[in-house]
Short mmCIF file of C-alpha atoms in Angstrom, two decimals:
data_model
loop_
_atom_site.label_atom_id
_atom_site.label_comp_id
_atom_site.label_asym_id
_atom_site.label_seq_id
_atom_site.Cartn_x
_atom_site.Cartn_y
_atom_site.Cartn_z
CA PHE A 7 81.45 103.26 51.77
CA TRP A 8 84.25 101.19 53.25
CA ALA A 9 87.69 102.65 53.93
CA LEU A 10 91.17 101.26 54.42
CA ALA A 11 93.71 103.86 55.55
CA ARG A 12 97.11 104.61 56.90
CA ASP A 13 97.53 107.85 58.76
CA ASP A 14 100.54 110.17 58.53
CA ARG A 15 102.89 107.39 59.62
CA PRO A 16 102.36 107.35 63.39
CA TRP A 17 104.99 104.60 63.42
CA GLY A 18 108.20 104.76 61.45
CA GLY A 19 107.15 102.82 58.36
CA GLU A 20 108.70 103.44 54.96
CA ASP A 21 105.56 103.20 52.80
CA PRO A 22 103.70 106.39 51.92
CA PRO A 23 100.35 107.08 53.61
CA GLY A 24 97.21 106.39 51.63
CA VAL A 25 93.49 105.68 51.81
CA ALA A 26 91.30 103.46 49.62
CA PHE A 27 87.54 103.87 49.59
CA THR A 28 85.37 101.24 48.00
CA TYR A 29 81.62 101.13 47.51
CA ALA A 30 79.26 98.34 48.52
CA PRO A 31 75.46 98.39 48.21
CA GLY A 32 74.94 97.37 51.85
CA ARG A 33 76.55 96.51 55.18
CA SER A 34 76.60 92.73 54.89
CA GLY A 35 79.73 90.98 56.10
CA GLN A 36 79.93 89.42 52.62
CA HIS A 37 80.98 92.83 51.27
CA ALA A 38 83.87 92.98 53.77
CA ASP A 39 84.92 89.49 52.72
CA ASN A 40 84.80 90.41 49.04
CA ILE A 41 86.68 93.67 49.47
CA LEU A 42 89.43 91.95 51.47
CA LYS A 43 89.72 88.91 49.25
CA GLY A 44 93.35 87.87 49.20
CA PHE A 45 94.19 89.87 52.34
CA ASN A 46 95.82 88.18 55.30
CA GLY A 47 97.20 89.68 58.47
CA THR A 48 95.86 92.03 61.13
CA LEU A 49 92.88 94.22 60.34
CA GLN A 50 92.11 97.16 62.64
CA VAL A 51 88.38 97.71 62.92
CA ASP A 52 85.54 99.08 65.01
CA GLY A 53 82.90 96.86 66.54
CA TYR A 54 80.96 96.22 63.32
CA ALA A 55 79.95 92.57 63.45
CA GLY A 56 80.31 92.06 59.70
CA TYR A 57 84.08 91.72 60.04
CA ASN A 58 83.56 88.51 62.04
CA ARG A 59 82.92 86.79 58.72
CA LEU A 60 86.62 87.14 57.97
CA LEU A 61 87.41 85.02 61.01
CA LYS A 62 85.46 82.11 59.51
CA ARG A 63 87.77 81.70 56.55
CA PRO A 64 89.19 78.16 56.32
CA THR A 65 92.70 79.60 56.15
CA GLN A 66 92.23 81.47 59.49
CA ASP A 67 94.65 84.11 58.17
CA VAL A 68 92.94 87.27 59.47
CA VAL A 69 92.99 88.59 63.03
CA LEU A 70 91.06 91.64 64.23
CA ALA A 71 92.50 94.46 66.31
CA TYR A 72 89.82 96.58 67.97
CA CYS A 73 89.61 100.24 68.79
CA TRP A 74 90.19 101.75 72.26
CA ALA A 75 88.51 104.98 71.17
CA HIS A 76 85.23 103.10 70.81
CA ALA A 77 85.73 101.49 74.23
CA ARG A 78 86.47 104.87 75.75
CA ARG A 79 83.37 106.36 74.12
CA LYS A 80 81.17 103.75 75.79
CA LEU A 81 82.47 104.76 79.22
CA HIS A 82 82.38 108.47 78.41
CA ASP A 83 78.70 108.24 77.44
CA VAL A 84 77.93 106.74 80.86
CA THR A 85 79.57 109.69 82.65
CA GLN A 86 77.40 112.19 80.73
CA SER A 87 74.18 111.07 82.47
CA GLY A 88 75.33 111.52 86.07
CA ALA A 89 77.80 110.31 88.66
CA ALA A 90 79.59 107.25 87.37
CA PRO A 91 82.70 106.47 89.45
CA ILE A 92 83.37 103.11 87.81
CA ALA A 93 83.23 104.59 84.33
CA GLN A 94 85.50 107.44 85.46
CA GLU A 95 88.03 104.90 86.75
CA GLY A 96 87.99 103.11 83.41
CA LEU A 97 88.47 106.38 81.52
CA ALA A 98 91.49 107.24 83.68
CA GLN A 99 93.14 103.91 82.83
CA ILE A 100 92.49 104.33 79.14
CA GLN A 101 93.86 107.86 79.27
CA ALA A 102 97.07 106.45 80.72
CA LEU A 103 97.42 104.24 77.64
CA TYR A 104 96.95 107.23 75.36
CA ARG A 105 99.61 109.24 77.17
CA ILE A 106 102.08 106.46 76.47
CA GLU A 107 101.02 106.31 72.83
CA LYS A 108 101.72 110.01 72.48
CA ASP A 109 105.32 109.39 73.55
CA LEU A 110 105.70 106.55 71.01
CA ARG A 111 104.50 108.42 67.96
CA GLY A 112 107.06 108.21 65.14
CA LEU A 113 109.11 105.36 66.61
CA THR A 114 109.68 102.13 64.69
CA ALA A 115 107.30 99.23 65.09
CA ASP A 116 109.89 97.28 67.13
CA GLN A 117 110.49 100.24 69.43
CA ARG A 118 106.78 100.74 69.94
CA ARG A 119 106.26 97.07 70.76
CA ALA A 120 109.11 97.08 73.31
CA ALA A 121 107.84 100.24 74.97
CA ARG A 122 104.28 98.90 75.13
CA GLN A 123 105.47 95.69 76.70
CA GLU A 124 107.28 97.67 79.37
CA ARG A 125 104.87 100.53 79.98
CA SER A 126 101.41 99.66 78.62
CA LYS A 127 101.12 95.96 79.47
CA PRO A 128 101.12 96.56 83.24
CA ILE A 129 98.21 98.98 82.77
CA ILE A 130 96.37 96.41 80.62
CA ASP A 131 96.91 93.71 83.25
CA VAL A 132 95.46 95.94 85.98
CA PHE A 133 92.58 96.96 83.70
CA GLU A 134 91.71 93.32 82.98
CA LEU A 135 91.41 92.55 86.71
CA TRP A 136 89.48 95.77 87.31
CA LEU A 137 87.13 94.89 84.43
CA ALA A 138 86.32 91.44 85.85
CA GLN A 139 85.76 92.74 89.38
CA ASN A 140 83.46 95.55 88.32
CA ARG A 141 81.42 93.43 85.92
CA ALA A 142 80.65 91.25 88.93
CA ARG A 143 79.55 94.30 90.95
CA VAL A 144 77.10 95.98 88.59
CA SER A 145 74.02 94.87 86.72
CA ALA A 146 74.83 93.76 83.18
CA LYS A 147 71.78 95.73 81.97
CA SER A 148 72.82 99.01 83.57
CA PRO A 149 74.60 101.64 81.43
CA THR A 150 77.86 100.93 83.19
CA GLY A 151 77.33 97.18 82.84
CA GLU A 152 76.66 97.55 79.12
CA ALA A 153 79.85 99.58 78.64
CA LEU A 154 81.92 97.02 80.55
CA LYS A 155 80.32 94.20 78.59
CA TYR A 156 81.34 95.85 75.33
CA ILE A 157 84.97 96.14 76.46
CA ALA A 158 85.03 92.54 77.67
CA LYS A 159 83.52 91.30 74.39
CA TYR A 160 86.37 92.79 72.37
CA TRP A 161 89.11 92.42 74.99
CA GLU A 162 91.43 90.12 73.02
CA GLY A 163 91.37 92.41 70.00
CA LEU A 164 91.73 95.52 72.15
CA CYS A 165 94.95 94.11 73.60
CA ARG A 166 96.46 93.11 70.27
CA PHE A 167 98.36 96.41 69.94
CA ILE A 168 100.55 95.41 72.88
CA GLY A 169 102.29 92.68 70.89
CA ASP A 170 102.56 94.43 67.52
CA GLY A 171 104.05 97.89 67.06
CA ARG A 172 102.38 98.30 63.69
CA ILE A 173 98.90 98.29 65.24
CA GLU A 174 97.41 101.53 66.49
CA VAL A 175 95.68 101.93 69.81
CA ASP A 176 92.52 102.90 67.88
CA ASN A 177 91.24 103.25 64.32
CA ASN A 178 90.85 107.03 64.48
CA PRO A 179 92.97 107.43 61.30
CA VAL A 180 90.15 105.80 59.36
CA GLU A 181 87.48 107.70 61.33
CA ARG A 182 89.13 111.00 60.43
CA THR A 183 89.54 110.06 56.78
CA ILE A 184 85.94 108.94 56.36
CA ARG A 185 84.44 111.99 58.11
CA PRO A 186 84.20 114.11 54.91
CA ILE A 187 82.33 111.24 53.23
CA ALA A 188 79.83 111.12 56.10
CA LEU A 189 79.35 114.90 56.06
CA ASN A 190 78.77 114.80 52.31
CA ARG A 191 76.30 111.90 52.46
CA LYS A 192 73.19 113.80 51.37
CA ASN A 193 75.03 115.65 48.63
CA ALA A 194 76.19 112.30 47.27
CA LEU A 195 72.71 111.05 46.45
CA PHE A 196 73.32 112.14 42.88
CA ALA A 197 75.40 108.97 42.41
CA GLY A 198 72.18 107.35 41.20
CA HIS A 199 73.51 103.83 40.66
CA ASP A 200 76.28 101.52 41.72
CA ALA A 201 78.68 102.51 38.96
CA GLY A 202 78.42 106.17 39.91
CA ALA A 203 79.14 105.34 43.55
CA GLN A 204 82.11 103.18 42.56
CA ASN A 205 83.56 106.04 40.50
CA TRP A 206 83.00 108.40 43.38
CA ALA A 207 84.93 106.04 45.65
CA VAL A 208 87.92 106.22 43.29
CA ILE A 209 87.91 110.03 43.28
CA ALA A 210 87.48 110.16 47.06
CA SER A 211 90.44 107.80 47.46
CA LEU A 212 92.67 110.06 45.38
CA ILE A 213 91.57 113.23 47.16
CA GLU A 214 92.06 111.86 50.69
CA THR A 215 95.41 110.30 49.72
CA CYS A 216 96.53 113.70 48.43
CA LYS A 217 95.66 115.22 51.79
CA LEU A 218 97.71 112.61 53.66
CA ASN A 219 100.70 113.31 51.41
CA GLY A 220 100.43 117.11 51.70
CA ILE A 221 99.31 117.64 48.10
CA GLU A 222 96.57 120.07 47.05
CA PRO A 223 93.88 117.76 45.56
CA HIS A 224 92.44 120.09 42.91
CA GLY A 225 95.82 120.89 41.45
CA TYR A 226 96.79 117.23 41.50
CA LEU A 227 93.65 116.03 39.69
CA SER A 228 93.96 118.81 37.14
CA ALA A 229 97.62 117.95 36.42
CA VAL A 230 96.92 114.23 36.19
CA LEU A 231 94.02 114.71 33.73
CA LYS A 232 96.20 116.99 31.60
CA ALA A 233 98.98 114.43 31.64
CA ILE A 234 96.59 111.64 30.55
CA ALA A 235 95.11 113.84 27.81
CA GLY A 236 98.65 114.64 26.72
CA GLY A 237 99.49 110.99 26.12
CA HIS A 238 101.03 109.87 29.41
CA LYS A 239 101.75 106.17 28.99
CA GLN A 240 99.68 103.73 30.98
CA THR A 241 102.82 101.73 31.69
CA ASP A 242 104.15 104.77 33.58
CA ILE A 243 100.98 105.27 35.63
CA LYS A 244 102.94 104.97 38.88
CA GLU A 245 104.48 108.35 38.15
CA LEU A 246 101.03 109.90 38.60
CA LEU A 247 100.28 108.36 42.00
CA PRO A 248 99.92 111.04 44.71
CA TRP A 249 103.11 110.09 46.58
CA ASN A 250 105.12 110.23 43.33
CA TYR A 251 103.48 113.40 42.08
CA ALA A 252 105.92 116.26 41.50
CA LYS A 253 104.53 119.40 43.05
CA PRO A 254 104.62 122.45 40.73
#
C-alpha cells in the first residue's frame, strides 16, 4: 500500500485533513510515478529510492522533502549498541529542531517559515558543518559513518522545510496513518487479487480520514451505505465525504 496524508492540520491550512491509500502490486518506482501522475509540487517522503523516478520527469516539477525522524532513527540506533558521542551530539541538534517545531504547531505556513528562518536555520547551518567535520573523522563503514552518510545523502531534502512552512519536519503523519495497515498485514491476505486489494484501499482511506476528522468510522460507513441505498444522488456525493458528514 501507498499512502498520501495530511495530519490534523499542524499548520494553519484551511483544507480538511484526509488520507488516501492506493494499492500497487509491488514497490517499483513506476508505481509511484503512476500514482502521482499529474502531481507537481513538493512531496514529503522517507528514503525509499523509488521516489527518485519522479525527479526524472522531463517537466522537473516534483521536489522531494525528506524526513528528519528517519535521520534521527539512524543516529539513535547507533547509540543503542554502546558509547557513541558523535551520534549523541547529532541527536541533541535534531532534538533542538523538534523543540522549535512544537512551538510552531498550528501557525500559518508563512509564520512557520519566518520562525524557521530565524530559529531553525542557524541550527541547520551548524549541523551541516558538524556533519562534514565528523564524516571526515570516522570510517564511512562504521555504524556512525553509515548514519552520517545517510543524513548527508538526503541533506538537501532534509533542509527543504526551512524554506516552506507547509512542509513538515518529518513524515510521521503518514507513518502514524499507515501503522494500522501494517499491523493488519497478515489478516489482509484474504484480498486474494488486485481488485480486492484496490477495494480495501478505498475502505481504508475512508476509515482513516474519518479518524482524522473526529468521526466514528463504523457509524459513518453505515450511514453512507444507507444514504446510497435510499437513493442519494451521485451528483451530491460531496455531501457524503467524511469532512462534510453530519454527525448524528
